[in-house]
Amino acid sequence: LLLTLQVRLIMKAHSFIRENVPRVLSSVKDKSGTVHIPRISQYLYFLFAPTLIYRDNYPRNPTIRWGYVATKFAQVLGSLFYAYYIFVRLCIPQFRNSSQETFNLRGLVLCIFNSILPGVLILFLVFFAFLHCWLNAFAEMLRFADRMFYK
């Protein structure tokens, strides 16, 4: 989790530098009196916005739909509880039964194959919870209007 957060911040910093350094260098090279440096508020908005491409301004919605935000956070919680239920009901019993027996390769392979489908379901739930629900909830709270996450 910490590593993914660090990678996201590095990618955002790279995008910020890539968009702003050429602009500053061209204004210094032209010796123009105005150097457009982004404000701190623009950078902070970019850090929380669900995008990796820095722009000075993003399209914004006029209002925040709090019911939509609550629905998305409820879907995140529901996804987490459902993933927990799948894990407890389908994955843990497989490995609990195998831990009481002596080690054999056949039993280990059967446990792994019996856990593939629940693992894939949990993976889909995590992707749905984060990429769809969590990012859409924060996009709504930030009034971020460009919601083309899947394109």
PDB file of C-alpha atoms in Angstrom:
ATOM      1  CA  LEU A   1       0.000   0.000   0.000  1.00  0.00           C
ATOM      2  CA  LEU A   2       2.767   2.407   0.903  1.00  0.00           C
ATOM      3  CA  LEU A   3       4.708   1.526  -2.237  1.00  0.00           C
ATOM      4  CA  THR A   4       1.707   2.191  -4.488  1.00  0.00           C
ATOM      5  CA  LEU A   5       1.165   5.558  -2.803  1.00  0.00           C
ATOM      6  CA  GLN A   6       4.816   6.470  -3.358  1.00  0.00           C
ATOM      7  CA  VAL A   7       4.659   5.432  -7.031  1.00  0.00           C
ATOM      8  CA  ARG A   8       1.516   7.539  -7.512  1.00  0.00           C
ATOM      9  CA  LEU A   9       3.191  10.574  -5.926  1.00  0.00           C
ATOM     10  CA  ILE A  10       6.322  10.108  -8.053  1.00  0.00           C
ATOM     11  CA  MET A  11       4.204   9.891 -11.208  1.00  0.00           C
ATOM     12  CA  LYS A  12       2.300  13.041 -10.222  1.00  0.00           C
ATOM     13  CA  ALA A  13       5.534  14.910  -9.445  1.00  0.00           C
ATOM     14  CA  HIS A  14       6.945  13.847 -12.813  1.00  0.00           C
ATOM     15  CA  SER A  15       3.845  15.112 -14.598  1.00  0.00           C
ATOM     16  CA  PHE A  16       3.959  18.416 -12.703  1.00  0.00           C
ATOM     17  CA  ILE A  17       7.625  18.979 -13.548  1.00  0.00           C
ATOM     18  CA  ARG A  18       7.190  17.866 -17.161  1.00  0.00           C
ATOM     19  CA  GLU A  19       4.373  20.368 -17.736  1.00  0.00           C
ATOM     20  CA  ASN A  20       5.892  23.358 -15.922  1.00  0.00           C
ATOM     21  CA  VAL A  21       9.658  23.301 -16.491  1.00  0.00           C
ATOM     22  CA  PRO A  22       9.461  23.925 -20.278  1.00  0.00           C
ATOM     23  CA  ARG A  23       7.057  26.800 -19.687  1.00  0.00           C
ATOM     24  CA  VAL A  24       9.363  28.439 -17.134  1.00  0.00           C
ATOM     25  CA  LEU A  25      12.482  27.844 -19.264  1.00  0.00           C
ATOM     26  CA  SER A  26      10.864  29.361 -22.364  1.00  0.00           C
ATOM     27  CA  SER A  27       9.836  32.486 -20.464  1.00  0.00           C
ATOM     28  CA  VAL A  28      13.369  32.831 -19.026  1.00  0.00           C
ATOM     29  CA  LYS A  29      14.910  32.299 -22.475  1.00  0.00           C
ATOM     30  CA  ASP A  30      12.631  34.958 -23.996  1.00  0.00           C
ATOM     31  CA  LYS A  31      13.538  37.247 -21.083  1.00  0.00           C
ATOM     32  CA  SER A  32       9.909  38.137 -20.642  1.00  0.00           C
ATOM     33  CA  GLY A  33       9.007  39.813 -17.379  1.00  0.00           C
ATOM     34  CA  THR A  34       6.264  37.359 -16.488  1.00  0.00           C
ATOM     35  CA  VAL A  35       7.087  33.837 -15.425  1.00  0.00           C
ATOM     36  CA  HIS A  36       3.986  31.741 -14.890  1.00  0.00           C
ATOM     37  CA  ILE A  37       4.587  29.593 -11.830  1.00  0.00           C
ATOM     38  CA  PRO A  38       1.675  27.430 -10.645  1.00  0.00           C
ATOM     39  CA  ARG A  39       0.092  28.265  -7.313  1.00  0.00           C
ATOM     40  CA  ILE A  40       0.285  25.889  -4.371  1.00  0.00           C
ATOM     41  CA  SER A  41      -3.500  25.455  -4.473  1.00  0.00           C
ATOM     42  CA  GLN A  42      -3.279  24.215  -8.082  1.00  0.00           C
ATOM     43  CA  TYR A  43      -0.651  21.651  -7.111  1.00  0.00           C
ATOM     44  CA  LEU A  44      -2.602  20.481  -4.046  1.00  0.00           C
ATOM     45  CA  TYR A  45      -5.751  20.057  -6.137  1.00  0.00           C
ATOM     46  CA  PHE A  46      -3.719  18.025  -8.643  1.00  0.00           C
ATOM     47  CA  LEU A  47      -2.397  15.775  -5.838  1.00  0.00           C
ATOM     48  CA  PHE A  48      -5.916  14.751  -4.816  1.00  0.00           C
ATOM     49  CA  ALA A  49      -7.596  14.797  -8.242  1.00  0.00           C
ATOM     50  CA  PRO A  50      -7.961  11.364  -9.878  1.00  0.00           C
ATOM     51  CA  THR A  51      -5.655  12.153 -12.787  1.00  0.00           C
ATOM     52  CA  LEU A  52      -1.972  11.771 -13.603  1.00  0.00           C
ATOM     53  CA  ILE A  53      -1.820  14.630 -16.140  1.00  0.00           C
ATOM     54  CA  TYR A  54      -1.162  18.071 -14.679  1.00  0.00           C
ATOM     55  CA  ARG A  55      -3.131  21.045 -15.953  1.00  0.00           C
ATOM     56  CA  ASP A  56      -3.523  24.474 -14.396  1.00  0.00           C
ATOM     57  CA  ASN A  57      -7.314  24.175 -14.603  1.00  0.00           C
ATOM     58  CA  TYR A  58      -9.581  21.165 -14.844  1.00  0.00           C
ATOM     59  CA  PRO A  59     -13.254  21.072 -15.818  1.00  0.00           C
ATOM     60  CA  ARG A  60     -15.316  21.456 -12.642  1.00  0.00           C
ATOM     61  CA  ASN A  61     -18.899  20.639 -11.728  1.00  0.00           C
ATOM     62  CA  PRO A  62     -20.881  23.481 -10.134  1.00  0.00           C
ATOM     63  CA  THR A  63     -22.067  21.447  -7.124  1.00  0.00           C
ATOM     64  CA  ILE A  64     -21.197  18.373  -5.085  1.00  0.00           C
ATOM     65  CA  ARG A  65     -23.787  15.573  -5.011  1.00  0.00           C
ATOM     66  CA  TRP A  66     -23.373  14.324  -1.441  1.00  0.00           C
ATOM     67  CA  GLY A  67     -25.823  11.471  -1.979  1.00  0.00           C
ATOM     68  CA  TYR A  68     -23.610  10.173  -4.794  1.00  0.00           C
ATOM     69  CA  VAL A  69     -20.530  10.431  -2.541  1.00  0.00           C
ATOM     70  CA  ALA A  70     -22.288   8.524   0.241  1.00  0.00           C
ATOM     71  CA  THR A  71     -23.387   5.846  -2.244  1.00  0.00           C
ATOM     72  CA  LYS A  72     -19.840   5.368  -3.511  1.00  0.00           C
ATOM     73  CA  PHE A  73     -18.402   5.111   0.014  1.00  0.00           C
ATOM     74  CA  ALA A  74     -21.158   2.622   0.916  1.00  0.00           C
ATOM     75  CA  GLN A  75     -20.154   0.577  -2.147  1.00  0.00           C
ATOM     76  CA  VAL A  76     -16.516   0.642  -0.968  1.00  0.00           C
ATOM     77  CA  LEU A  77     -17.566  -0.656   2.461  1.00  0.00           C
ATOM     78  CA  GLY A  78     -19.843  -3.261   0.894  1.00  0.00           C
ATOM     79  CA  SER A  79     -17.027  -4.445  -1.371  1.00  0.00           C
ATOM     80  CA  LEU A  80     -14.650  -4.751   1.576  1.00  0.00           C
ATOM     81  CA  PHE A  81     -17.170  -6.729   3.641  1.00  0.00           C
ATOM     82  CA  TYR A  82     -17.959  -8.997   0.695  1.00  0.00           C
ATOM     83  CA  ALA A  83     -14.233  -9.597   0.072  1.00  0.00           C
ATOM     84  CA  TYR A  84     -13.809 -10.434   3.767  1.00  0.00           C
ATOM     85  CA  TYR A  85     -16.753 -12.861   3.582  1.00  0.00           C
ATOM     86  CA  ILE A  86     -15.289 -14.595   0.503  1.00  0.00           C
ATOM     87  CA  PHE A  87     -11.894 -14.844   2.168  1.00  0.00           C
ATOM     88  CA  VAL A  88     -13.254 -16.253   5.427  1.00  0.00           C
ATOM     89  CA  ARG A  89     -15.695 -18.689   3.814  1.00  0.00           C
ATOM     90  CA  LEU A  90     -13.681 -19.932   0.825  1.00  0.00           C
ATOM     91  CA  CYS A  91      -9.956 -19.354   1.381  1.00  0.00           C
ATOM     92  CA  ILE A  92      -9.268 -19.832   5.084  1.00  0.00           C
ATOM     93  CA  PRO A  93     -10.979 -23.263   5.407  1.00  0.00           C
ATOM     94  CA  GLN A  94      -8.834 -24.623   2.564  1.00  0.00           C
ATOM     95  CA  PHE A  95      -5.586 -23.725   4.284  1.00  0.00           C
ATOM     96  CA  ARG A  96      -6.818 -24.528   7.800  1.00  0.00           C
ATOM     97  CA  ASN A  97      -7.538 -28.115   6.751  1.00  0.00           C
ATOM     98  CA  SER A  98      -4.170 -28.439   5.032  1.00  0.00           C
ATOM     99  CA  SER A  99      -2.239 -27.081   8.018  1.00  0.00           C
ATOM    100  CA  GLN A 100      -3.408 -29.987  10.193  1.00  0.00           C
ATOM    101  CA  GLU A 101      -2.109 -32.604   7.763  1.00  0.00           C
ATOM    102  CA  THR A 102       1.468 -33.529   6.956  1.00  0.00           C
ATOM    103  CA  PHE A 103       2.952 -31.616   4.064  1.00  0.00           C
ATOM    104  CA  ASN A 104       2.477 -33.079   0.623  1.00  0.00           C
ATOM    105  CA  LEU A 105       2.698 -31.390  -2.754  1.00  0.00           C
ATOM    106  CA  ARG A 106      -0.673 -32.686  -3.936  1.00  0.00           C
ATOM    107  CA  GLY A 107      -2.497 -31.068  -1.002  1.00  0.00           C
ATOM    108  CA  LEU A 108      -0.727 -27.754  -1.533  1.00  0.00           C
ATOM    109  CA  VAL A 109      -1.584 -27.691  -5.246  1.00  0.00           C
ATOM    110  CA  LEU A 110      -5.234 -28.521  -4.464  1.00  0.00           C
ATOM    111  CA  CYS A 111      -5.400 -25.697  -1.914  1.00  0.00           C
ATOM    112  CA  ILE A 112      -3.959 -23.239  -4.395  1.00  0.00           C
ATOM    113  CA  PHE A 113      -6.299 -24.306  -7.196  1.00  0.00           C
ATOM    114  CA  ASN A 114      -9.305 -24.173  -4.854  1.00  0.00           C
ATOM    115  CA  SER A 115      -8.314 -20.616  -3.871  1.00  0.00           C
ATOM    116  CA  ILE A 116      -7.915 -19.268  -7.425  1.00  0.00           C
ATOM    117  CA  LEU A 117     -11.587 -18.408  -7.999  1.00  0.00           C
ATOM    118  CA  PRO A 118     -12.062 -16.697  -4.611  1.00  0.00           C
ATOM    119  CA  GLY A 119      -8.796 -14.824  -5.159  1.00  0.00           C
ATOM    120  CA  VAL A 120      -9.938 -13.558  -8.542  1.00  0.00           C
ATOM    121  CA  LEU A 121     -13.268 -12.476  -7.042  1.00  0.00           C
ATOM    122  CA  ILE A 122     -11.440 -10.575  -4.298  1.00  0.00           C
ATOM    123  CA  LEU A 123      -9.166  -8.973  -6.902  1.00  0.00           C
ATOM    124  CA  PHE A 124     -12.190  -7.801  -8.919  1.00  0.00           C
ATOM    125  CA  LEU A 125     -13.803  -6.435  -5.769  1.00  0.00           C
ATOM    126  CA  VAL A 126     -10.668  -4.496  -4.848  1.00  0.00           C
ATOM    127  CA  PHE A 127     -10.428  -3.027  -8.354  1.00  0.00           C
ATOM    128  CA  PHE A 128     -14.120  -2.092  -8.277  1.00  0.00           C
ATOM    129  CA  ALA A 129     -13.859  -0.586  -4.797  1.00  0.00           C
ATOM    130  CA  PHE A 130     -10.780   1.510  -5.536  1.00  0.00           C
ATOM    131  CA  LEU A 131     -10.846   2.332  -9.229  1.00  0.00           C
ATOM    132  CA  HIS A 132     -14.567   2.889  -9.548  1.00  0.00           C
ATOM    133  CA  CYS A 133     -16.039   3.768  -6.183  1.00  0.00           C
ATOM    134  CA  TRP A 134     -13.171   5.456  -4.319  1.00  0.00           C
ATOM    135  CA  LEU A 135     -11.922   7.524  -7.264  1.00  0.00           C
ATOM    136  CA  ASN A 136     -15.448   8.574  -8.269  1.00  0.00           C
ATOM    137  CA  ALA A 137     -16.237   9.618  -4.680  1.00  0.00           C
ATOM    138  CA  PHE A 138     -13.130  11.807  -4.502  1.00  0.00           C
ATOM    139  CA  ALA A 139     -13.756  13.165  -7.982  1.00  0.00           C
ATOM    140  CA  GLU A 140     -17.236  14.212  -6.884  1.00  0.00           C
ATOM    141  CA  MET A 141     -15.972  15.809  -3.668  1.00  0.00           C
ATOM    142  CA  LEU A 142     -13.365  17.763  -5.654  1.00  0.00           C
ATOM    143  CA  ARG A 143     -16.009  18.644  -8.291  1.00  0.00           C
ATOM    144  CA  PHE A 144     -13.712  17.044 -10.897  1.00  0.00           C
ATOM    145  CA  ALA A 145     -15.849  16.886 -14.048  1.00  0.00           C
ATOM    146  CA  ASP A 146     -13.605  14.862 -16.391  1.00  0.00           C
ATOM    147  CA  ARG A 147     -14.485  11.288 -15.409  1.00  0.00           C
ATOM    148  CA  MET A 148     -13.026   9.260 -18.255  1.00  0.00           C
ATOM    149  CA  PHE A 149     -11.285   6.777 -15.918  1.00  0.00           C
ATOM    150  CA  TYR A 150     -11.860   3.849 -18.244  1.00  0.00           C
ATOM    151  CA  LYS A 151     -10.752   5.391 -21.566  1.00  0.00           C
TER     152      LYS A 151
END
